[in-house]
PDB file of C-alpha atoms in Angstrom:
ATOM      1  CA  GLU A   1      30.981  -7.287 -84.614  1.00  0.00           C
ATOM      2  CA  THR A   2      28.925  -5.306 -82.131  1.00  0.00           C
ATOM      3  CA  GLY A   3      25.154  -5.724 -82.257  1.00  0.00           C
ATOM      4  CA  VAL A   4      22.481  -3.091 -81.748  1.00  0.00           C
ATOM      5  CA  THR A   5      22.546  -1.595 -78.273  1.00  0.00           C
ATOM      6  CA  GLN A   6      19.969   0.570 -76.536  1.00  0.00           C
ATOM      7  CA  SER A   7      19.912   2.657 -73.400  1.00  0.00           C
ATOM      8  CA  PRO A   8      18.521   2.851 -70.862  1.00  0.00           C
ATOM      9  CA  THR A   9      17.090  -0.597 -70.239  1.00  0.00           C
ATOM     10  CA  HIS A  10      14.185   0.619 -68.160  1.00  0.00           C
ATOM     11  CA  LEU A  11      12.723   4.045 -67.534  1.00  0.00           C
ATOM     12  CA  ILE A  12       9.861   5.401 -65.460  1.00  0.00           C
ATOM     13  CA  LYS A  13       8.413   8.804 -66.299  1.00  0.00           C
ATOM     14  CA  THR A  14       5.412  10.860 -65.289  1.00  0.00           C
ATOM     15  CA  ARG A  15       2.648  11.908 -67.661  1.00  0.00           C
ATOM     16  CA  GLY A  16       3.530  15.179 -69.396  1.00  0.00           C
ATOM     17  CA  GLN A  17       7.285  14.701 -69.133  1.00  0.00           C
ATOM     18  CA  GLN A  18       9.716  14.251 -72.008  1.00  0.00           C
ATOM     19  CA  VAL A  19      12.001  11.271 -72.630  1.00  0.00           C
ATOM     20  CA  THR A  20      15.010  10.486 -74.835  1.00  0.00           C
ATOM     21  CA  LEU A  21      15.947   6.935 -75.762  1.00  0.00           C
ATOM     22  CA  ARG A  22      19.242   6.033 -77.411  1.00  0.00           C
ATOM     23  CA  CYS A  23      20.377   3.447 -79.899  1.00  0.00           C
ATOM     24  CA  SER A  24      23.728   2.437 -81.360  1.00  0.00           C
ATOM     25  CA  SER A  25      23.369   0.628 -84.641  1.00  0.00           C
ATOM     26  CA  GLN A  26      25.229  -2.486 -85.651  1.00  0.00           C
ATOM     27  CA  SER A  27      28.603  -1.883 -87.245  1.00  0.00           C
ATOM     28  CA  GLY A  28      28.262  -1.089 -90.941  1.00  0.00           C
ATOM     29  CA  HIS A  29      24.519  -0.390 -90.760  1.00  0.00           C
ATOM     30  CA  ASN A  30      23.422   3.043 -91.951  1.00  0.00           C
ATOM     31  CA  THR A  31      19.647   2.814 -91.571  1.00  0.00           C
ATOM     32  CA  VAL A  32      17.895   2.887 -88.216  1.00  0.00           C
ATOM     33  CA  SER A  33      14.228   2.289 -87.459  1.00  0.00           C
ATOM     34  CA  TRP A  34      12.272   2.683 -84.240  1.00  0.00           C
ATOM     35  CA  TYR A  35       9.303   0.583 -83.168  1.00  0.00           C
ATOM     36  CA  GLN A  36       6.827   0.704 -80.310  1.00  0.00           C
ATOM     37  CA  GLN A  37       5.705  -2.631 -78.880  1.00  0.00           C
ATOM     38  CA  ALA A  38       2.779  -2.469 -76.495  1.00  0.00           C
ATOM     39  CA  LEU A  39       2.255  -5.376 -74.135  1.00  0.00           C
ATOM     40  CA  GLY A  40       0.999  -8.431 -75.990  1.00  0.00           C
ATOM     41  CA  GLN A  41       1.238  -6.768 -79.408  1.00  0.00           C
ATOM     42  CA  GLY A  42       3.556  -6.796 -82.372  1.00  0.00           C
ATOM     43  CA  PRO A  43       5.990  -3.928 -82.923  1.00  0.00           C
ATOM     44  CA  GLN A  44       4.552  -0.837 -84.631  1.00  0.00           C
ATOM     45  CA  PHE A  45       6.777   1.208 -86.935  1.00  0.00           C
ATOM     46  CA  ILE A  46       7.430   4.739 -85.667  1.00  0.00           C
ATOM     47  CA  PHE A  47       9.976   6.080 -88.162  1.00  0.00           C
ATOM     48  CA  GLN A  48      13.172   5.369 -90.024  1.00  0.00           C
ATOM     49  CA  TYR A  49      16.385   7.368 -90.473  1.00  0.00           C
ATOM     50  CA  TYR A  50      18.942   7.255 -93.237  1.00  0.00           C
ATOM     51  CA  ARG A  51      21.817   9.701 -93.653  1.00  0.00           C
ATOM     52  CA  GLU A  52      20.592  11.691 -90.680  1.00  0.00           C
ATOM     53  CA  GLU A  53      17.188  12.339 -92.223  1.00  0.00           C
ATOM     54  CA  GLU A  54      13.793  10.835 -91.522  1.00  0.00           C
ATOM     55  CA  ASN A  55      12.680   8.938 -94.619  1.00  0.00           C
ATOM     56  CA  GLY A  56       9.553   7.146 -93.482  1.00  0.00           C
ATOM     57  CA  ARG A  57       7.045   7.484 -90.671  1.00  0.00           C
ATOM     58  CA  GLY A  58       4.239   5.397 -89.237  1.00  0.00           C
ATOM     59  CA  ASN A  59       1.010   6.591 -87.639  1.00  0.00           C
ATOM     60  CA  PHE A  60       2.557   8.396 -84.700  1.00  0.00           C
ATOM     61  CA  PRO A  61       1.980  12.030 -83.728  1.00  0.00           C
ATOM     62  CA  PRO A  62       4.654  14.732 -84.089  1.00  0.00           C
ATOM     63  CA  ARG A  63       5.506  14.560 -80.383  1.00  0.00           C
ATOM     64  CA  PHE A  64       7.482  11.461 -81.406  1.00  0.00           C
ATOM     65  CA  SER A  65      10.657  12.722 -83.025  1.00  0.00           C
ATOM     66  CA  GLY A  66      14.119  11.451 -83.679  1.00  0.00           C
ATOM     67  CA  LEU A  67      17.677  12.119 -84.698  1.00  0.00           C
ATOM     68  CA  GLN A  68      20.401  10.178 -86.412  1.00  0.00           C
ATOM     69  CA  PHE A  69      24.041  11.129 -85.957  1.00  0.00           C
ATOM     70  CA  PRO A  70      26.991  10.863 -88.374  1.00  0.00           C
ATOM     71  CA  ASN A  71      28.092   7.618 -86.686  1.00  0.00           C
ATOM     72  CA  TYR A  72      24.565   6.240 -87.430  1.00  0.00           C
ATOM     73  CA  SER A  73      23.532   6.131 -83.787  1.00  0.00           C
ATOM     74  CA  SER A  74      20.058   7.455 -83.120  1.00  0.00           C
ATOM     75  CA  GLU A  75      17.731   8.991 -80.559  1.00  0.00           C
ATOM     76  CA  LEU A  76      13.999   8.755 -80.087  1.00  0.00           C
ATOM     77  CA  ASN A  77      12.380  11.679 -78.286  1.00  0.00           C
ATOM     78  CA  VAL A  78       8.853  11.665 -76.959  1.00  0.00           C
ATOM     79  CA  ASN A  79       7.302  14.866 -75.627  1.00  0.00           C
ATOM     80  CA  ALA A  80       4.233  15.316 -73.454  1.00  0.00           C
ATOM     81  CA  LEU A  81       4.183  11.676 -72.392  1.00  0.00           C
ATOM     82  CA  GLU A  82       0.828   9.935 -72.121  1.00  0.00           C
ATOM     83  CA  LEU A  83      -0.065   6.792 -70.216  1.00  0.00           C
ATOM     84  CA  ASP A  84      -0.519   4.923 -73.519  1.00  0.00           C
ATOM     85  CA  ASP A  85       3.125   5.582 -74.378  1.00  0.00           C
ATOM     86  CA  SER A  86       4.056   2.873 -71.888  1.00  0.00           C
ATOM     87  CA  ALA A  87       5.659   0.183 -74.052  1.00  0.00           C
ATOM     88  CA  LEU A  88       8.861  -1.511 -75.116  1.00  0.00           C
ATOM     89  CA  TYR A  89      10.713   0.694 -77.625  1.00  0.00           C
ATOM     90  CA  LEU A  90      12.831  -1.210 -80.078  1.00  0.00           C
ATOM     91  CA  CYS A  91      15.547   0.092 -82.316  1.00  0.00           C
ATOM     92  CA  ALA A  92      16.604  -1.833 -85.404  1.00  0.00           C
ATOM     93  CA  SER A  93      19.395  -1.273 -87.876  1.00  0.00           C
ATOM     94  CA  ARG A  94      20.191  -2.558 -91.346  1.00  0.00           C
ATOM     95  CA  GLU A  95      22.254  -1.873 -94.404  1.00  0.00           C
ATOM     96  CA  ARG A  96      20.485   0.115 -97.074  1.00  0.00           C
ATOM     97  CA  GLY A  97      19.268  -2.244 -99.793  1.00  0.00           C
ATOM     98  CA  GLY A  98      20.283  -5.882 -99.677  1.00  0.00           C
ATOM     99  CA  ASP A  99      17.775  -8.361 -98.255  1.00  0.00           C
ATOM    100  CA  TYR A 100      16.256  -5.772 -95.922  1.00  0.00           C
ATOM    101  CA  GLU A 101      17.305  -7.814 -92.900  1.00  0.00           C
ATOM    102  CA  GLN A 102      16.856  -5.812 -89.750  1.00  0.00           C
ATOM    103  CA  TYR A 103      18.637  -6.480 -86.484  1.00  0.00           C
ATOM    104  CA  PHE A 104      16.958  -5.437 -83.274  1.00  0.00           C
ATOM    105  CA  GLY A 105      18.316  -4.163 -80.008  1.00  0.00           C
ATOM    106  CA  PRO A 106      17.068  -5.456 -76.648  1.00  0.00           C
ATOM    107  CA  GLY A 107      14.699  -2.517 -76.237  1.00  0.00           C
ATOM    108  CA  THR A 108      13.947   0.120 -73.636  1.00  0.00           C
ATOM    109  CA  ARG A 109      10.973  -0.527 -71.367  1.00  0.00           C
ATOM    110  CA  LEU A 110       9.207   2.813 -70.755  1.00  0.00           C
ATOM    111  CA  THR A 111       6.583   3.100 -68.038  1.00  0.00           C
ATOM    112  CA  VAL A 112       4.518   6.284 -67.824  1.00  0.00           C
ATOM    113  CA  THR A 113       2.667   6.861 -64.558  1.00  0.00           C
TER     114      THR A 113
ATOM    115  CA  GLY B   1      -2.336  -1.316 -97.109  1.00  0.00           C
ATOM    116  CA  ASN B   2       0.086  -4.043 -96.198  1.00  0.00           C
ATOM    117  CA  SER B   3      -0.810  -6.338 -93.311  1.00  0.00           C
ATOM    118  CA  VAL B   4       0.153  -9.601 -91.621  1.00  0.00           C
ATOM    119  CA  THR B   5      -2.231 -11.998 -89.886  1.00  0.00           C
ATOM    120  CA  GLN B   6      -1.000 -14.687 -87.519  1.00  0.00           C
ATOM    121  CA  MET B   7      -2.852 -17.450 -85.759  1.00  0.00           C
ATOM    122  CA  GLU B   8      -3.756 -16.534 -82.221  1.00  0.00           C
ATOM    123  CA  GLY B   9      -1.999 -18.178 -79.350  1.00  0.00           C
ATOM    124  CA  PRO B  10      -1.073 -19.430 -77.019  1.00  0.00           C
ATOM    125  CA  VAL B  11       0.008 -22.657 -78.652  1.00  0.00           C
ATOM    126  CA  THR B  12       0.850 -25.351 -76.098  1.00  0.00           C
ATOM    127  CA  LEU B  13       2.718 -28.454 -77.228  1.00  0.00           C
ATOM    128  CA  SER B  14       4.544 -31.352 -75.660  1.00  0.00           C
ATOM    129  CA  GLU B  15       8.249 -31.712 -76.300  1.00  0.00           C
ATOM    130  CA  GLU B  16       9.025 -33.362 -79.659  1.00  0.00           C
ATOM    131  CA  ALA B  17       5.620 -32.456 -81.120  1.00  0.00           C
ATOM    132  CA  PHE B  18       5.241 -30.935 -84.595  1.00  0.00           C
ATOM    133  CA  LEU B  19       4.749 -27.188 -84.760  1.00  0.00           C
ATOM    134  CA  THR B  20       2.874 -25.079 -87.270  1.00  0.00           C
ATOM    135  CA  ILE B  21       2.209 -21.368 -86.799  1.00  0.00           C
ATOM    136  CA  ASN B  22       0.119 -19.909 -89.596  1.00  0.00           C
ATOM    137  CA  CYS B  23       0.901 -16.564 -91.179  1.00  0.00           C
ATOM    138  CA  THR B  24      -0.823 -14.894 -94.116  1.00  0.00           C
ATOM    139  CA  TYR B  25      -0.136 -11.512 -95.579  1.00  0.00           C
ATOM    140  CA  THR B  26      -1.597  -8.792 -97.760  1.00  0.00           C
ATOM    141  CA  ALA B  27       0.828  -6.702 -99.753  1.00  0.00           C
ATOM    142  CA  THR B  28       1.298  -4.967-103.040  1.00  0.00           C
ATOM    143  CA  GLY B  29       4.246  -6.037-105.112  1.00  0.00           C
ATOM    144  CA  TYR B  30       6.718  -8.606-103.900  1.00  0.00           C
ATOM    145  CA  PRO B  31       7.508  -8.234-100.211  1.00  0.00           C
ATOM    146  CA  SER B  32      10.254 -10.006 -98.322  1.00  0.00           C
ATOM    147  CA  LEU B  33       8.990 -12.181 -95.469  1.00  0.00           C
ATOM    148  CA  PHE B  34      10.502 -12.874 -92.067  1.00  0.00           C
ATOM    149  CA  TRP B  35       9.979 -14.769 -88.851  1.00  0.00           C
ATOM    150  CA  TYR B  36      11.315 -13.245 -85.656  1.00  0.00           C
ATOM    151  CA  VAL B  37      11.410 -14.799 -82.185  1.00  0.00           C
ATOM    152  CA  GLN B  38      11.200 -12.951 -78.890  1.00  0.00           C
ATOM    153  CA  TYR B  39      12.255 -14.611 -75.649  1.00  0.00           C
ATOM    154  CA  PRO B  40      10.944 -13.220 -72.350  1.00  0.00           C
ATOM    155  CA  GLY B  41      12.406  -9.814 -71.530  1.00  0.00           C
ATOM    156  CA  GLU B  42      14.403  -9.605 -74.748  1.00  0.00           C
ATOM    157  CA  GLY B  43      14.275  -7.914 -78.136  1.00  0.00           C
ATOM    158  CA  LEU B  44      13.499  -9.629 -81.420  1.00  0.00           C
ATOM    159  CA  GLN B  45      15.859 -12.103 -83.055  1.00  0.00           C
ATOM    160  CA  LEU B  46      15.711 -12.895 -86.745  1.00  0.00           C
ATOM    161  CA  LEU B  47      14.807 -16.574 -87.115  1.00  0.00           C
ATOM    162  CA  LEU B  48      14.539 -16.954 -90.890  1.00  0.00           C
ATOM    163  CA  LYS B  49      13.652 -15.085 -94.060  1.00  0.00           C
ATOM    164  CA  ALA B  50      12.526 -15.510 -97.666  1.00  0.00           C
ATOM    165  CA  THR B  51      12.819 -12.853-100.307  1.00  0.00           C
ATOM    166  CA  LYS B  52      10.901 -14.271-103.278  1.00  0.00           C
ATOM    167  CA  ALA B  53       8.144 -16.708-104.128  1.00  0.00           C
ATOM    168  CA  ASP B  54       8.888 -20.407-103.442  1.00  0.00           C
ATOM    169  CA  ASP B  55      11.953 -19.536-101.358  1.00  0.00           C
ATOM    170  CA  LYS B  56      12.300 -21.654 -98.223  1.00  0.00           C
ATOM    171  CA  GLY B  57      13.881 -20.041 -95.189  1.00  0.00           C
ATOM    172  CA  SER B  58      15.329 -22.320 -92.537  1.00  0.00           C
ATOM    173  CA  ASN B  59      17.241 -22.028 -89.276  1.00  0.00           C
ATOM    174  CA  LYS B  60      17.605 -24.086 -86.081  1.00  0.00           C
ATOM    175  CA  GLY B  61      15.178 -26.707 -87.372  1.00  0.00           C
ATOM    176  CA  PHE B  62      12.500 -24.138 -88.241  1.00  0.00           C
ATOM    177  CA  GLU B  63      11.302 -23.747 -91.839  1.00  0.00           C
ATOM    178  CA  ALA B  64       8.898 -21.525 -93.758  1.00  0.00           C
ATOM    179  CA  THR B  65       8.103 -21.373 -97.470  1.00  0.00           C
ATOM    180  CA  TYR B  66       7.056 -18.197 -99.270  1.00  0.00           C
ATOM    181  CA  ARG B  67       3.783 -19.125-101.011  1.00  0.00           C
ATOM    182  CA  LYS B  68       2.663 -16.330-103.289  1.00  0.00           C
ATOM    183  CA  GLU B  69      -0.420 -18.182-104.556  1.00  0.00           C
ATOM    184  CA  THR B  70      -1.823 -18.468-101.016  1.00  0.00           C
ATOM    185  CA  THR B  71      -0.055 -15.355 -99.646  1.00  0.00           C
ATOM    186  CA  SER B  72       1.249 -17.434 -96.757  1.00  0.00           C
ATOM    187  CA  PHE B  73       4.486 -17.997 -94.860  1.00  0.00           C
ATOM    188  CA  HIS B  74       3.702 -20.663 -92.259  1.00  0.00           C
ATOM    189  CA  LEU B  75       6.361 -21.537 -89.700  1.00  0.00           C
ATOM    190  CA  GLU B  76       7.047 -25.243 -89.050  1.00  0.00           C
ATOM    191  CA  LYS B  77       9.321 -27.338 -86.906  1.00  0.00           C
ATOM    192  CA  GLY B  78       9.352 -31.100 -86.809  1.00  0.00           C
ATOM    193  CA  SER B  79      10.212 -31.578 -83.141  1.00  0.00           C
ATOM    194  CA  VAL B  80       9.945 -28.719 -80.645  1.00  0.00           C
ATOM    195  CA  GLN B  81      11.980 -28.384 -77.481  1.00  0.00           C
ATOM    196  CA  VAL B  82      11.230 -26.639 -74.192  1.00  0.00           C
ATOM    197  CA  SER B  83      13.815 -24.029 -75.176  1.00  0.00           C
ATOM    198  CA  ASP B  84      11.639 -23.047 -78.181  1.00  0.00           C
ATOM    199  CA  SER B  85       9.096 -21.501 -75.820  1.00  0.00           C
ATOM    200  CA  ALA B  86       8.847 -17.871 -76.907  1.00  0.00           C
ATOM    201  CA  VAL B  87       6.707 -15.467 -78.910  1.00  0.00           C
ATOM    202  CA  TYR B  88       7.001 -15.750 -82.694  1.00  0.00           C
ATOM    203  CA  PHE B  89       6.325 -12.837 -85.037  1.00  0.00           C
ATOM    204  CA  CYS B  90       5.710 -12.988 -88.756  1.00  0.00           C
ATOM    205  CA  ALA B  91       6.675  -9.833 -90.643  1.00  0.00           C
ATOM    206  CA  LEU B  92       6.896  -8.422 -94.116  1.00  0.00           C
ATOM    207  CA  VAL B  93       8.804  -5.577 -95.643  1.00  0.00           C
ATOM    208  CA  SER B  94       7.679  -3.972 -98.831  1.00  0.00           C
ATOM    209  CA  THR B  95      10.512  -3.683-101.309  1.00  0.00           C
ATOM    210  CA  SER B  96       9.396  -0.217-102.357  1.00  0.00           C
ATOM    211  CA  GLY B  97       8.963   2.989-100.445  1.00  0.00           C
ATOM    212  CA  THR B  98      10.374   3.240 -96.949  1.00  0.00           C
ATOM    213  CA  TYR B  99      10.961  -0.499 -96.416  1.00  0.00           C
ATOM    214  CA  LYS B 100       9.198  -0.437 -93.066  1.00  0.00           C
ATOM    215  CA  TYR B 101       8.427  -3.726 -91.431  1.00  0.00           C
ATOM    216  CA  ILE B 102       4.829  -4.755 -90.802  1.00  0.00           C
ATOM    217  CA  PHE B 103       4.505  -7.268 -87.972  1.00  0.00           C
ATOM    218  CA  GLY B 104       1.786  -9.670 -86.994  1.00  0.00           C
ATOM    219  CA  THR B 105       0.502  -9.636 -83.427  1.00  0.00           C
ATOM    220  CA  GLY B 106       2.679 -12.566 -82.418  1.00  0.00           C
ATOM    221  CA  THR B 107       1.978 -16.164 -81.384  1.00  0.00           C
ATOM    222  CA  ARG B 108       3.080 -17.387 -77.994  1.00  0.00           C
ATOM    223  CA  LEU B 109       4.443 -20.929 -77.977  1.00  0.00           C
ATOM    224  CA  LYS B 110       4.721 -22.922 -74.775  1.00  0.00           C
ATOM    225  CA  VAL B 111       6.455 -26.284 -74.900  1.00  0.00           C
ATOM    226  CA  LEU B 112       5.963 -28.656 -71.983  1.00  0.00           C
ATOM    227  CA  ALA B 113       8.542 -31.253 -70.937  1.00  0.00           C
TER     228      ALA B 113
END
């Protein structure tokens, strides 16, 4: 069974640029969530995708957007990057329903300069 | 809204000491509760969970009991090891709506040999 994978591992971007982060969910998991974890903080929920549609969103502006594909993999896109977007971005997948157990990927470390 | 409060760290213990990390929550309804662990440079790993009142989650010597009357889910371990050094996150997921996870800010544990 393959776990959640994310790419790239690290990324450095300049303020104002756009970035795309990728996530492959664990086998059999059809729901994907994205989280932002600033240094020294707990993860903050960005949004969740199920059946290729966003079905929940946290307090993040519209320049944070996403996609889910038929194979349940997902992308997080961030436009007009700001310095405060520097963080670890975590993807998590789970089966719909059940015990709501979520399994996290290793994360992508984004640095905005 | 839903929230999770954890004791502030860092917590520094000697090997074989007893560990308690406090976690309290505020939520409507009957959330599921989780403890995740994050080792340096890695994503989050599910440590244990409890889905209803009085449930006890346990794994790798760690335990936590879902106490609805005190809205708490304290993490305990009878004898810590150096390898337990990590950041521990308490989290809840509401069992209605979008099922997003709410995390605490994390508690860093350092175990000295």
